[in-house]
mmCIF file of C-alpha atoms and ligand atoms in Angstrom:
data_model
loop_
_atom_site.group_PDB
_atom_site.id
_atom_site.type_symbol
_atom_site.label_atom_id
_atom_site.label_comp_id
_atom_site.label_asym_id
_atom_site.label_seq_id
_atom_site.Cartn_x
_atom_site.Cartn_y
_atom_site.Cartn_z
ATOM 1 C CA MET A 864 0.026 -0.086 -0.010
ATOM 2 C CA LYS A 865 1.337 3.367 -1.226
ATOM 3 C CA LYS A 866 2.021 5.842 1.803
ATOM 4 C CA THR A 867 2.330 9.618 1.643
ATOM 5 C CA GLY A 868 4.881 10.571 4.492
ATOM 6 C CA ASN A 869 3.416 8.588 7.425
ATOM 7 C CA TYR A 870 -0.070 8.803 6.510
ATOM 8 C CA ASP A 871 -2.001 6.210 4.642
ATOM 9 C CA PHE A 872 -4.508 7.947 2.451
ATOM 10 C CA ASP A 873 -5.154 4.928 0.311
ATOM 11 C CA ALA A 874 -6.389 3.077 3.325
ATOM 12 C CA PRO A 875 -10.182 2.457 2.826
ATOM 13 C CA VAL A 876 -12.387 3.937 5.698
ATOM 14 C CA ASP A 877 -16.045 2.504 5.830
ATOM 15 C CA ARG A 878 -18.231 5.502 6.697
ATOM 16 C CA GLY A 879 -21.372 3.304 6.849
ATOM 17 C CA GLY A 880 -23.496 3.896 10.165
ATOM 18 C CA THR A 881 -22.188 7.509 10.678
ATOM 19 C CA TYR A 882 -25.058 9.192 8.805
ATOM 20 C CA SER A 883 -22.714 10.582 6.453
ATOM 21 C CA MET A 884 -24.550 12.812 4.057
ATOM 22 C CA LYS A 885 -22.426 12.016 1.292
ATOM 23 C CA TRP A 886 -22.478 8.275 1.378
ATOM 24 C CA ASP A 887 -26.217 7.757 2.674
ATOM 25 C CA LYS A 888 -27.543 9.663 -0.159
ATOM 26 C CA TYR A 889 -26.857 6.422 -2.275
ATOM 27 C CA LYS A 890 -27.409 4.102 0.594
ATOM 28 C CA GLY A 891 -28.416 0.618 -0.841
ATOM 29 C CA ARG A 892 -27.286 1.547 -4.337
ATOM 30 C CA ASP A 893 -24.115 0.923 -6.088
ATOM 31 C CA VAL A 894 -23.338 4.575 -6.560
ATOM 32 C CA ILE A 895 -19.801 6.104 -5.592
ATOM 33 C CA PRO A 896 -20.623 9.184 -3.986
ATOM 34 C CA LEU A 897 -18.220 12.079 -5.289
ATOM 35 C CA TRP A 898 -20.632 15.031 -4.818
ATOM 36 C CA VAL A 899 -20.840 16.842 -1.209
ATOM 37 C CA ALA A 900 -17.451 18.398 -0.538
ATOM 38 C CA ASP A 901 -16.067 16.264 2.474
ATOM 39 C CA MET A 902 -13.307 13.799 2.051
ATOM 40 C CA ASP A 903 -13.113 10.092 2.773
ATOM 41 C CA PHE A 904 -10.070 10.449 5.046
ATOM 42 C CA LEU A 905 -9.273 10.153 8.510
ATOM 43 C CA SER A 906 -8.637 13.710 9.942
ATOM 44 C CA PRO A 907 -5.239 14.272 11.174
ATOM 45 C CA PRO A 908 -3.962 11.880 14.041
ATOM 46 C CA ALA A 909 -3.267 15.026 16.428
ATOM 47 C CA VAL A 910 -6.980 15.991 15.687
ATOM 48 C CA ILE A 911 -8.436 12.689 16.697
ATOM 49 C CA ASP A 912 -6.098 12.590 19.857
ATOM 50 C CA ALA A 913 -7.354 15.926 20.733
ATOM 51 C CA LEU A 914 -10.893 14.961 20.474
ATOM 52 C CA ASN A 915 -10.222 11.922 22.405
ATOM 53 C CA LYS A 916 -9.000 13.862 25.268
ATOM 54 C CA ARG A 917 -11.713 16.234 25.283
ATOM 55 C CA VAL A 918 -14.473 13.476 25.084
ATOM 56 C CA ASN A 919 -12.731 11.715 27.710
ATOM 57 C CA HIS A 920 -13.117 14.655 30.209
ATOM 58 C CA GLY A 921 -16.781 14.167 29.752
ATOM 59 C CA VAL A 922 -18.291 17.482 30.340
ATOM 60 C CA PHE A 923 -19.597 19.236 27.267
ATOM 61 C CA GLY A 924 -20.637 22.739 28.658
ATOM 62 C CA TYR A 925 -20.939 25.999 26.727
ATOM 63 C CA THR A 926 -17.373 26.886 25.829
ATOM 64 C CA LEU A 927 -15.747 30.327 25.148
ATOM 65 C CA PRO A 928 -13.453 30.882 22.211
ATOM 66 C CA PRO A 929 -9.919 29.594 23.384
ATOM 67 C CA GLN A 930 -7.493 32.348 23.721
ATOM 68 C CA GLU A 931 -4.773 29.817 22.343
ATOM 69 C CA LEU A 932 -7.055 29.408 19.305
ATOM 70 C CA ASN A 933 -7.210 33.144 18.673
ATOM 71 C CA ASP A 934 -3.380 33.175 19.010
ATOM 72 C CA ILE A 935 -2.852 30.273 16.673
ATOM 73 C CA ILE A 936 -5.509 31.974 13.931
ATOM 74 C CA ILE A 937 -3.148 35.337 14.236
ATOM 75 C CA GLY A 938 0.037 33.451 13.753
ATOM 76 C CA VAL A 939 -1.091 31.491 10.736
ATOM 77 C CA MET A 940 -2.523 34.793 9.330
ATOM 78 C CA GLU A 941 0.971 36.324 9.688
ATOM 79 C CA ASN A 942 3.241 33.573 8.807
ATOM 80 C CA GLU A 943 1.209 32.029 6.024
ATOM 81 C CA TYR A 944 0.023 35.438 4.252
ATOM 82 C CA GLY A 945 1.822 38.259 5.924
ATOM 83 C CA TRP A 946 -1.515 39.504 6.951
ATOM 84 C CA LYS A 947 -1.457 41.119 10.593
ATOM 85 C CA ILE A 948 -4.922 40.750 12.385
ATOM 86 C CA ARG A 949 -6.126 41.183 16.067
ATOM 87 C CA LYS A 950 -7.760 39.079 18.160
ATOM 88 C CA GLU A 951 -10.899 41.536 18.476
ATOM 89 C CA TRP A 952 -11.294 41.024 14.573
ATOM 90 C CA ILE A 953 -12.267 37.413 14.947
ATOM 91 C CA VAL A 954 -15.761 36.291 15.190
ATOM 92 C CA TRP A 955 -16.217 32.629 15.623
ATOM 93 C CA LEU A 956 -19.254 31.080 13.905
ATOM 94 C CA PRO A 957 -20.653 27.461 13.892
ATOM 95 C CA GLY A 958 -20.442 27.197 10.084
ATOM 96 C CA LEU A 959 -19.141 29.126 7.091
ATOM 97 C CA VAL A 960 -22.571 28.891 5.433
ATOM 98 C CA THR A 961 -24.058 30.691 8.363
ATOM 99 C CA GLY A 962 -21.312 33.219 7.946
ATOM 100 C CA LEU A 963 -22.223 33.977 4.313
ATOM 101 C CA ASN A 964 -26.043 34.388 5.380
ATOM 102 C CA VAL A 965 -25.256 36.715 8.472
ATOM 103 C CA VAL A 966 -23.056 38.756 5.894
ATOM 104 C CA CYS A 967 -26.043 39.089 3.567
ATOM 105 C CA ARG A 968 -28.346 40.340 6.302
ATOM 106 C CA ALA A 969 -25.526 42.731 8.006
ATOM 107 C CA ILE A 970 -24.985 44.566 4.687
ATOM 108 C CA GLY A 971 -27.539 47.139 3.215
ATOM 109 C CA GLU A 972 -31.319 46.840 3.450
ATOM 110 C CA ASP A 973 -34.230 44.521 2.347
ATOM 111 C CA GLY A 974 -34.334 44.876 -1.652
ATOM 112 C CA ASP A 975 -30.594 45.584 -2.145
ATOM 113 C CA ASP A 976 -28.682 43.727 -4.412
ATOM 114 C CA VAL A 977 -26.004 41.232 -3.726
ATOM 115 C CA LEU A 978 -23.282 40.623 -6.765
ATOM 116 C CA THR A 979 -21.385 37.400 -7.189
ATOM 117 C CA ALA A 980 -19.722 35.510 -10.257
ATOM 118 C CA VAL A 981 -20.963 32.245 -11.349
ATOM 119 C CA PRO A 982 -20.312 29.166 -11.256
ATOM 120 C CA VAL A 983 -20.285 29.337 -7.618
ATOM 121 C CA TYR A 984 -20.937 27.299 -4.489
ATOM 122 C CA PRO A 985 -24.654 27.103 -4.183
ATOM 123 C CA PRO A 986 -25.261 29.030 -0.554
ATOM 124 C CA PHE A 987 -24.049 32.214 -2.414
ATOM 125 C CA LEU A 988 -26.847 32.127 -4.714
ATOM 126 C CA THR A 989 -29.546 31.452 -1.968
ATOM 127 C CA ALA A 990 -28.441 33.409 0.854
ATOM 128 C CA PRO A 991 -29.408 36.861 -0.463
ATOM 129 C CA GLY A 992 -32.779 35.721 -1.267
ATOM 130 C CA TYR A 993 -32.936 34.435 2.621
ATOM 131 C CA SER A 994 -31.925 37.696 3.672
ATOM 132 C CA ARG A 995 -34.588 39.547 1.419
ATOM 133 C CA ARG A 996 -31.917 40.658 -1.052
ATOM 134 C CA ASN A 997 -31.666 40.303 -4.651
ATOM 135 C CA ILE A 998 -28.790 37.992 -6.316
ATOM 136 C CA ILE A 999 -27.272 39.591 -9.156
ATOM 137 C CA LYS A 1000 -24.940 37.105 -11.196
ATOM 138 C CA THR A 1001 -22.236 37.724 -13.597
ATOM 139 C CA ASP A 1002 -20.478 34.751 -15.766
ATOM 140 C CA LEU A 1003 -16.713 33.933 -15.009
ATOM 141 C CA ALA A 1004 -15.122 33.761 -18.551
ATOM 142 C CA GLU A 1005 -12.986 30.716 -19.884
ATOM 143 C CA ILE A 1006 -10.039 32.508 -21.068
ATOM 144 C CA ASP A 1007 -6.792 30.578 -22.565
ATOM 145 C CA GLY A 1008 -7.976 27.500 -20.548
ATOM 146 C CA GLU A 1009 -8.708 29.024 -17.454
ATOM 147 C CA TRP A 1010 -11.527 30.461 -15.379
ATOM 148 C CA ARG A 1011 -11.137 34.243 -14.995
ATOM 149 C CA PHE A 1012 -13.206 37.253 -13.978
ATOM 150 C CA ASP A 1013 -14.589 39.660 -16.863
ATOM 151 C CA PHE A 1014 -13.982 42.605 -15.036
ATOM 152 C CA GLU A 1015 -15.992 44.901 -17.647
ATOM 153 C CA ARG A 1016 -18.845 42.328 -17.366
ATOM 154 C CA LEU A 1017 -18.643 42.514 -13.715
ATOM 155 C CA GLU A 1018 -18.704 46.287 -13.302
ATOM 156 C CA LYS A 1019 -21.328 46.339 -15.764
ATOM 157 C CA ALA A 1020 -23.507 44.144 -13.466
ATOM 158 C CA VAL A 1021 -23.161 46.672 -10.663
ATOM 159 C CA THR A 1022 -26.468 48.419 -10.105
ATOM 160 C CA LYS A 1023 -27.492 51.546 -7.892
ATOM 161 C CA LYS A 1024 -28.701 48.953 -4.996
ATOM 162 C CA THR A 1025 -25.546 46.782 -5.069
ATOM 163 C CA ARG A 1026 -24.120 46.868 -1.393
ATOM 164 C CA LEU A 1027 -22.130 43.702 -1.479
ATOM 165 C CA PHE A 1028 -19.984 41.289 -3.395
ATOM 166 C CA LEU A 1029 -19.728 37.641 -2.675
ATOM 167 C CA LEU A 1030 -16.171 36.469 -3.591
ATOM 168 C CA CYS A 1031 -14.933 32.731 -3.205
ATOM 169 C CA ASN A 1032 -11.147 32.594 -3.372
ATOM 170 C CA PRO A 1033 -10.080 29.829 -3.902
ATOM 171 C CA HIS A 1034 -13.048 29.317 -6.250
ATOM 172 C CA ASN A 1035 -15.496 26.641 -5.561
ATOM 173 C CA PRO A 1036 -16.265 25.013 -8.107
ATOM 174 C CA VAL A 1037 -13.513 26.426 -10.711
ATOM 175 C CA GLY A 1038 -10.503 25.587 -8.561
ATOM 176 C CA ARG A 1039 -8.768 28.929 -9.463
ATOM 177 C CA ILE A 1040 -6.558 30.942 -7.032
ATOM 178 C CA TYR A 1041 -6.744 34.593 -7.790
ATOM 179 C CA SER A 1042 -3.666 36.478 -8.545
ATOM 180 C CA MET A 1043 -2.690 39.618 -6.702
ATOM 181 C CA ASP A 1044 -3.716 41.706 -9.865
ATOM 182 C CA GLU A 1045 -7.041 39.972 -10.186
ATOM 183 C CA LEU A 1046 -7.874 40.767 -6.506
ATOM 184 C CA SER A 1047 -6.753 44.251 -6.804
ATOM 185 C CA THR A 1048 -8.895 44.864 -9.870
ATOM 186 C CA ILE A 1049 -11.973 43.277 -7.822
ATOM 187 C CA ALA A 1050 -11.412 45.696 -5.021
ATOM 188 C CA SER A 1051 -10.916 48.538 -6.961
ATOM 189 C CA ILE A 1052 -14.338 47.988 -8.590
ATOM 190 C CA CYS A 1053 -15.705 47.480 -5.126
ATOM 191 C CA ILE A 1054 -14.104 50.782 -3.766
ATOM 192 C CA ARG A 1055 -15.551 52.617 -6.796
ATOM 193 C CA HIS A 1056 -18.964 51.558 -6.309
ATOM 194 C CA ASN A 1057 -18.878 51.380 -2.282
ATOM 195 C CA ILE A 1058 -19.292 47.486 -2.089
ATOM 196 C CA VAL A 1059 -18.785 45.698 0.799
ATOM 197 C CA ILE A 1060 -16.477 42.614 0.064
ATOM 198 C CA SER A 1061 -17.296 39.176 1.415
ATOM 199 C CA SER A 1062 -14.543 36.763 0.621
ATOM 200 C CA ASP A 1063 -14.987 33.246 1.498
ATOM 201 C CA GLU A 1064 -11.770 31.840 1.697
ATOM 202 C CA ILE A 1065 -12.533 28.348 3.152
ATOM 203 C CA HIS A 1066 -10.248 26.528 0.505
ATOM 204 C CA CYS A 1067 -7.391 28.643 1.192
ATOM 205 C CA ASP A 1068 -5.170 26.014 2.580
ATOM 206 C CA LEU A 1069 -5.838 23.400 -0.187
ATOM 207 C CA LEU A 1070 -3.522 24.926 -2.792
ATOM 208 C CA LEU A 1071 -2.488 22.248 -5.463
ATOM 209 C CA GLU A 1072 -0.665 24.301 -7.971
ATOM 210 C CA PRO A 1073 3.270 24.667 -6.999
ATOM 211 C CA GLY A 1074 4.374 28.218 -6.965
ATOM 212 C CA LYS A 1075 1.064 29.678 -6.600
ATOM 213 C CA ARG A 1076 -0.073 31.151 -3.208
ATOM 214 C CA HIS A 1077 -3.319 32.334 -1.515
ATOM 215 C CA ILE A 1078 -3.651 35.893 -0.923
ATOM 216 C CA PRO A 1079 -6.460 36.972 1.574
ATOM 217 C CA ILE A 1080 -7.912 40.089 -0.384
ATOM 218 C CA ALA A 1081 -8.136 42.076 2.809
ATOM 219 C CA SER A 1082 -4.509 41.689 3.333
ATOM 220 C CA LEU A 1083 -3.812 43.893 -0.020
ATOM 221 C CA SER A 1084 -4.424 47.299 1.915
ATOM 222 C CA LEU A 1085 -6.032 48.669 4.812
ATOM 223 C CA GLU A 1086 -8.354 50.539 2.486
ATOM 224 C CA ILE A 1087 -9.605 47.256 1.176
ATOM 225 C CA ALA A 1088 -9.421 45.463 4.556
ATOM 226 C CA ASP A 1089 -11.900 48.106 5.914
ATOM 227 C CA ARG A 1090 -14.516 46.857 3.567
ATOM 228 C CA THR A 1091 -14.116 43.460 3.797
ATOM 229 C CA ILE A 1092 -15.439 40.556 5.524
ATOM 230 C CA THR A 1093 -13.157 37.717 5.353
ATOM 231 C CA LEU A 1094 -14.766 33.783 6.085
ATOM 232 C CA MET A 1095 -12.381 30.977 6.798
ATOM 233 C CA ALA A 1096 -12.281 27.496 8.547
ATOM 234 C CA PRO A 1097 -10.373 24.483 9.173
ATOM 235 C CA SER A 1098 -13.289 22.340 7.868
ATOM 236 C CA LYS A 1099 -12.342 21.524 4.405
ATOM 237 C CA THR A 1100 -8.630 21.170 4.985
ATOM 238 C CA TYR A 1101 -8.378 19.000 8.034
ATOM 239 C CA ASN A 1102 -11.814 17.211 7.074
ATOM 240 C CA LEU A 1103 -13.942 18.430 10.036
ATOM 241 C CA PRO A 1104 -17.065 19.817 8.357
ATOM 242 C CA GLY A 1105 -19.191 18.021 10.670
ATOM 243 C CA LEU A 1106 -17.838 19.680 13.598
ATOM 244 C CA GLY A 1107 -19.078 23.192 12.820
ATOM 245 C CA CYS A 1108 -16.354 25.540 13.504
ATOM 246 C CA SER A 1109 -15.466 28.359 11.356
ATOM 247 C CA PHE A 1110 -14.771 32.328 11.557
ATOM 248 C CA ALA A 1111 -14.693 35.796 10.213
ATOM 249 C CA VAL A 1112 -11.951 38.194 10.438
ATOM 250 C CA ILE A 1113 -13.415 41.841 10.151
ATOM 251 C CA SER A 1114 -11.178 44.765 10.929
ATOM 252 C CA ASN A 1115 -13.717 47.702 10.552
ATOM 253 C CA GLN A 1116 -15.411 47.947 13.755
ATOM 254 C CA GLY A 1117 -18.849 49.145 12.208
ATOM 255 C CA LEU A 1118 -18.940 46.158 10.045
ATOM 256 C CA ARG A 1119 -18.322 43.940 12.863
ATOM 257 C CA LYS A 1120 -20.757 45.572 14.822
ATOM 258 C CA ASN A 1121 -23.312 45.013 12.178
ATOM 259 C CA PHE A 1122 -22.179 41.483 11.603
ATOM 260 C CA THR A 1123 -22.661 40.505 15.333
ATOM 261 C CA ALA A 1124 -25.656 42.394 15.604
ATOM 262 C CA ALA A 1125 -27.163 40.218 12.662
ATOM 263 C CA MET A 1126 -25.897 37.007 14.505
ATOM 264 C CA ASN A 1127 -27.644 37.933 17.880
ATOM 265 C CA GLY A 1128 -30.197 35.565 19.158
ATOM 266 C CA ILE A 1129 -29.842 33.159 16.050
ATOM 267 C CA VAL A 1130 -26.449 31.868 15.683
ATOM 268 C CA PRO A 1131 -25.441 29.496 18.238
ATOM 269 C CA ARG A 1132 -21.655 29.203 19.918
ATOM 270 C CA VAL A 1133 -19.411 27.067 18.585
ATOM 271 C CA ASN A 1134 -19.416 23.573 19.978
ATOM 272 C CA THR A 1135 -16.725 22.500 22.117
ATOM 273 C CA LEU A 1136 -15.396 19.864 20.036
ATOM 274 C CA GLY A 1137 -14.998 22.045 17.194
ATOM 275 C CA TYR A 1138 -12.572 24.418 18.837
ATOM 276 C CA ALA A 1139 -10.724 21.141 20.243
ATOM 277 C CA ALA A 1140 -10.250 19.954 16.793
ATOM 278 C CA ALA A 1141 -9.480 23.557 14.981
ATOM 279 C CA ILE A 1142 -6.477 23.841 17.760
ATOM 280 C CA ALA A 1143 -5.151 20.583 16.884
ATOM 281 C CA ALA A 1144 -5.607 20.942 13.071
ATOM 282 C CA TYR A 1145 -3.909 24.462 12.851
ATOM 283 C CA ARG A 1146 -1.050 23.895 15.732
ATOM 284 C CA ASP A 1147 -0.186 20.259 14.961
ATOM 285 C CA SER A 1148 -1.145 18.871 11.743
ATOM 286 C CA HIS A 1149 1.571 20.411 9.208
ATOM 287 C CA GLY A 1150 2.954 17.140 8.420
ATOM 288 C CA TRP A 1151 -0.459 15.381 7.465
ATOM 289 C CA HIS A 1152 -1.521 18.460 5.708
ATOM 290 C CA GLU A 1153 1.453 18.538 3.202
ATOM 291 C CA ALA A 1154 1.072 14.798 2.816
ATOM 292 C CA LEU A 1155 -2.667 15.445 1.942
ATOM 293 C CA LEU A 1156 -1.660 18.001 -0.639
ATOM 294 C CA ASP A 1157 0.705 15.762 -2.218
ATOM 295 C CA TYR A 1158 -2.084 12.768 -2.303
ATOM 296 C CA LEU A 1159 -4.726 15.261 -3.641
ATOM 297 C CA ARG A 1160 -2.367 16.529 -6.567
ATOM 298 C CA GLU A 1161 -1.968 12.923 -7.916
ATOM 299 C CA ASN A 1162 -5.797 12.627 -7.705
ATOM 300 C CA ARG A 1163 -6.168 15.761 -9.606
ATOM 301 C CA ASP A 1164 -3.826 14.759 -12.042
ATOM 302 C CA LEU A 1165 -5.595 11.437 -12.563
ATOM 303 C CA VAL A 1166 -9.103 13.204 -12.669
ATOM 304 C CA ILE A 1167 -8.075 15.712 -15.372
ATOM 305 C CA THR A 1168 -6.173 13.163 -17.651
ATOM 306 C CA SER A 1169 -9.004 10.723 -17.501
ATOM 307 C CA VAL A 1170 -11.986 13.465 -18.032
ATOM 308 C CA ASN A 1171 -10.221 14.883 -20.727
ATOM 309 C CA ARG A 1172 -9.867 11.604 -22.678
ATOM 310 C CA MET A 1173 -13.823 11.078 -22.294
ATOM 311 C CA PRO A 1174 -15.476 12.267 -25.485
ATOM 312 C CA GLY A 1175 -17.557 15.674 -25.245
ATOM 313 C CA LEU A 1176 -16.177 15.906 -21.535
ATOM 314 C CA SER A 1177 -13.504 18.395 -20.280
ATOM 315 C CA SER A 1178 -12.067 19.873 -16.935
ATOM 316 C CA ARG A 1179 -9.773 22.836 -16.706
ATOM 317 C CA LYS A 1180 -6.603 23.010 -14.659
ATOM 318 C CA ILE A 1181 -7.476 22.871 -11.072
ATOM 319 C CA GLU A 1182 -5.195 25.235 -8.929
ATOM 320 C CA ALA A 1183 -6.972 24.478 -5.532
ATOM 321 C CA THR A 1184 -9.595 22.600 -3.560
ATOM 322 C CA TYR A 1185 -10.553 18.985 -4.214
ATOM 323 C CA LEU A 1186 -13.295 19.457 -6.507
ATOM 324 C CA ALA A 1187 -13.172 19.122 -10.220
ATOM 325 C CA TRP A 1188 -15.535 21.063 -12.631
ATOM 326 C CA ILE A 1189 -16.453 19.133 -15.635
ATOM 327 C CA ASP A 1190 -18.175 20.451 -18.672
ATOM 328 C CA THR A 1191 -20.207 17.950 -20.353
ATOM 329 C CA ARG A 1192 -22.220 20.193 -22.651
ATOM 330 C CA PRO A 1193 -20.389 19.108 -26.019
ATOM 331 C CA SER A 1194 -21.291 15.299 -25.180
ATOM 332 C CA GLY A 1195 -24.907 15.945 -25.748
ATOM 333 C CA ILE A 1196 -25.880 14.303 -22.458
ATOM 334 C CA LYS A 1197 -29.157 15.681 -21.328
ATOM 335 C CA ASP A 1198 -29.073 15.227 -17.530
ATOM 336 C CA PRO A 1199 -25.625 14.593 -16.751
ATOM 337 C CA VAL A 1200 -26.125 13.912 -13.148
ATOM 338 C CA LYS A 1201 -28.634 11.260 -13.714
ATOM 339 C CA PHE A 1202 -26.642 9.608 -16.470
ATOM 340 C CA PHE A 1203 -23.488 9.235 -14.096
ATOM 341 C CA GLU A 1204 -25.997 8.147 -11.473
ATOM 342 C CA ASP A 1205 -27.026 5.505 -13.620
ATOM 343 C CA ALA A 1206 -23.543 4.673 -14.527
ATOM 344 C CA GLY A 1207 -22.702 4.268 -10.780
ATOM 345 C CA VAL A 1208 -21.193 7.623 -9.947
ATOM 346 C CA GLY A 1209 -22.744 10.489 -7.805
ATOM 347 C CA LEU A 1210 -21.821 13.902 -8.728
ATOM 348 C CA PHE A 1211 -23.189 17.487 -7.990
ATOM 349 C CA ASP A 1212 -25.299 19.246 -10.363
ATOM 350 C CA GLY A 1213 -23.751 22.316 -12.289
ATOM 351 C CA ASN A 1214 -27.429 23.969 -12.265
ATOM 352 C CA GLU A 1215 -27.069 24.267 -8.501
ATOM 353 C CA PHE A 1216 -24.062 26.550 -9.060
ATOM 354 C CA GLY A 1217 -25.834 28.689 -11.668
ATOM 355 C CA THR A 1218 -24.198 26.690 -14.612
ATOM 356 C CA PRO A 1219 -26.360 24.019 -16.280
ATOM 357 C CA GLY A 1220 -24.416 21.344 -18.302
ATOM 358 C CA PHE A 1221 -21.585 21.039 -15.877
ATOM 359 C CA VAL A 1222 -21.066 18.511 -12.906
ATOM 360 C CA ARG A 1223 -18.659 18.928 -9.929
ATOM 361 C CA LEU A 1224 -16.740 15.868 -8.754
ATOM 362 C CA ASN A 1225 -15.009 15.555 -5.464
ATOM 363 C CA PHE A 1226 -11.814 13.776 -5.432
ATOM 364 C CA GLY A 1227 -10.941 13.810 -1.940
ATOM 365 C CA CYS A 1228 -11.175 10.136 -1.623
ATOM 366 C CA GLN A 1229 -8.986 6.967 -1.732
ATOM 367 C CA ARG A 1230 -7.149 6.485 -5.208
ATOM 368 C CA SER A 1231 -8.797 3.320 -5.769
ATOM 369 C CA LEU A 1232 -12.451 4.536 -5.375
ATOM 370 C CA LEU A 1233 -11.616 7.528 -7.634
ATOM 371 C CA LYS A 1234 -10.264 5.136 -10.486
ATOM 372 C CA LYS A 1235 -13.392 3.029 -10.209
ATOM 373 C CA ALA A 1236 -15.667 5.906 -10.562
ATOM 374 C CA LEU A 1237 -13.578 7.276 -13.453
ATOM 375 C CA GLU A 1238 -13.745 3.857 -15.089
ATOM 376 C CA ARG A 1239 -17.344 3.888 -14.703
ATOM 377 C CA MET A 1240 -17.740 7.465 -16.184
ATOM 378 C CA ALA A 1241 -15.487 6.611 -19.035
ATOM 379 C CA MET A 1242 -17.622 3.386 -20.201
ATOM 380 C CA ALA A 1243 -20.728 5.252 -19.847
ATOM 381 C CA VAL A 1244 -19.346 8.140 -21.852
ATOM 382 C CA LYS A 1245 -18.018 6.062 -24.706
ATOM 383 C CA LYS A 1246 -21.256 3.953 -24.794
ATOM 384 C CA HIS A 1247 -22.937 7.040 -25.181
ATOM 385 C CA ALA A 1248 -20.813 8.714 -27.645
ATOM 386 C CA GLU A 1249 -20.683 5.467 -29.917
ATOM 387 C CA SER A 1250 -24.819 5.370 -29.726
ATOM 388 C CA LYS A 1251 -24.668 8.615 -31.474
ATOM 389 C CA PHE A 1252 -23.450 7.136 -34.826
HETATM 390 C C1 LIG B 2554 -16.752 27.937 -0.606
HETATM 391 C C2 LIG B 2554 -17.307 27.221 0.335
HETATM 392 N N1 LIG B 2554 -17.984 27.807 1.455
HETATM 393 C C3 LIG B 2554 -18.573 27.128 2.569
HETATM 394 C C4 LIG B 2554 -18.572 25.821 2.564
HETATM 395 C C5 LIG B 2554 -19.267 25.242 3.586
HETATM 396 O O1 LIG B 2554 -18.840 25.651 4.912
HETATM 397 P P1 LIG B 2554 -19.652 25.344 6.187
HETATM 398 O O2 LIG B 2554 -19.832 23.662 6.153
HETATM 399 O O3 LIG B 2554 -18.848 25.622 7.423
HETATM 400 O O4 LIG B 2554 -20.995 25.640 6.465
HETATM 401 C C6 LIG B 2554 -18.076 25.149 1.682
HETATM 402 C C7 LIG B 2554 -18.153 23.708 1.546
HETATM 403 O O5 LIG B 2554 -17.915 22.869 0.528
HETATM 404 C C8 LIG B 2554 -17.486 25.867 0.294
HETATM 405 O O6 LIG B 2554 -16.780 25.008 -0.591
#
C-alpha cells in the first residue's frame, strides 16, 4: 500500500453507520458518492487525539473561544499570508454558510442587490434571497484555458442598489487561486461603487498548484480590509465539516458591529469539540496537511487526464480545492447527474452552481475508489458517444 509520508490516504474507511450525508444519499445503491465536499480520509492523528482527550473529560458545557486558538489563527495569518490581524477582529461561527447568510443580513437593506460570479458554491446564490436581498449574477469567463473574471462584465452588472459582493477565493467550483492583480481589480471595482466584499476563503489551505500562493483580499491594503469580511475555517482542509467551527475576520469596527448584531439570538456558539479540533488542526497537523496535498495533487492529475479523454467532456486546470468542474455540454448528455448516477457515480449538479451542463466531482477520496468511478464514467460516456453514430 502506497503511503504519503507517514499517512496512508489509500487505506479504505467505511463511513457506513455514521449518517454521512455524502454516502447515505446513495445508501443501498451501487453509486460511488463524489458529490458533497467532504473527504473520505481520517482527520489528522493530532485532531483525533485532541478529540479523544476532550471526550474523555466528559463534560460538554458552553465553551468560550479559546484564547490559544485566537493566538494560533493570528500566527497562521501572519506566517502564511503576511496578514497582521488582531484578536478583536475574529468572530467565531458554527459554520461558514452561517457566515454567508449573516453577511447578507448585515450589509445593506431589504431589497438591495448582492453581486457574485457564477459558477459558484450554491449557498452564495441562496443566501441573498433568504435575507430579502436580490442576487445579481455575472459569468466567469473561460480565457486561455482557465476561468477568470471578466472585469468589464462584472462592473456592468453593478446596480445602484448593489451593496455587497460575494467572492470565493480559491473559487469553488472552478478551482482558481486569484492573483494579486485580479484581487486588486475586484477590490478597485468595489471601492469605486462603495460595495462591501465578503471573501469566502475556506479553501485557502488546499493549494495544489506549485508556486501559487493564497492572498487574502483583505491583506492587500487597509482601505480594502476596511470594506472586507473574510470567512475561513479549518473544516475543508482537515476534514472537519461535521464539527461546525469557522470564523470571520473583520477589521472595520462598524462592519463587525453590524455582523454580530445580525447574529444575535440566532447563531449559536461554536461547539466545544469544534474548538478542540481546530486547535490541533492548525497547530499540530502540518505534516499531515503536506502529505494530503501531495495525495490530492495525484488525484487531481488522474481526474484531469481521465476526464479530458472522455469524448465531449472536459475539465480545466484545478489550482486549488479537491473539486473538479466538468463541462459535459459538447457530449450532448441531457441530464448529466442522472446519466452518471445510472453509471454508478454520484456527482453535484452544475445547475445548483448557476451553470447547467456542468457537474462537480469531489476527488477527496481513496485513489482506488476514484479510479473505479472514473472507469465507470469513461465506459458510460464511450457508450453514449458510440450510440450517436
Ligand atoms: C466555498 C465554500 N464555502 C463554505 C462551505 C461550507 O462551509 P460550512 O460547512 O462551514 O458551512 C463550503 C463547503 O463545501 C464551500 O466550498
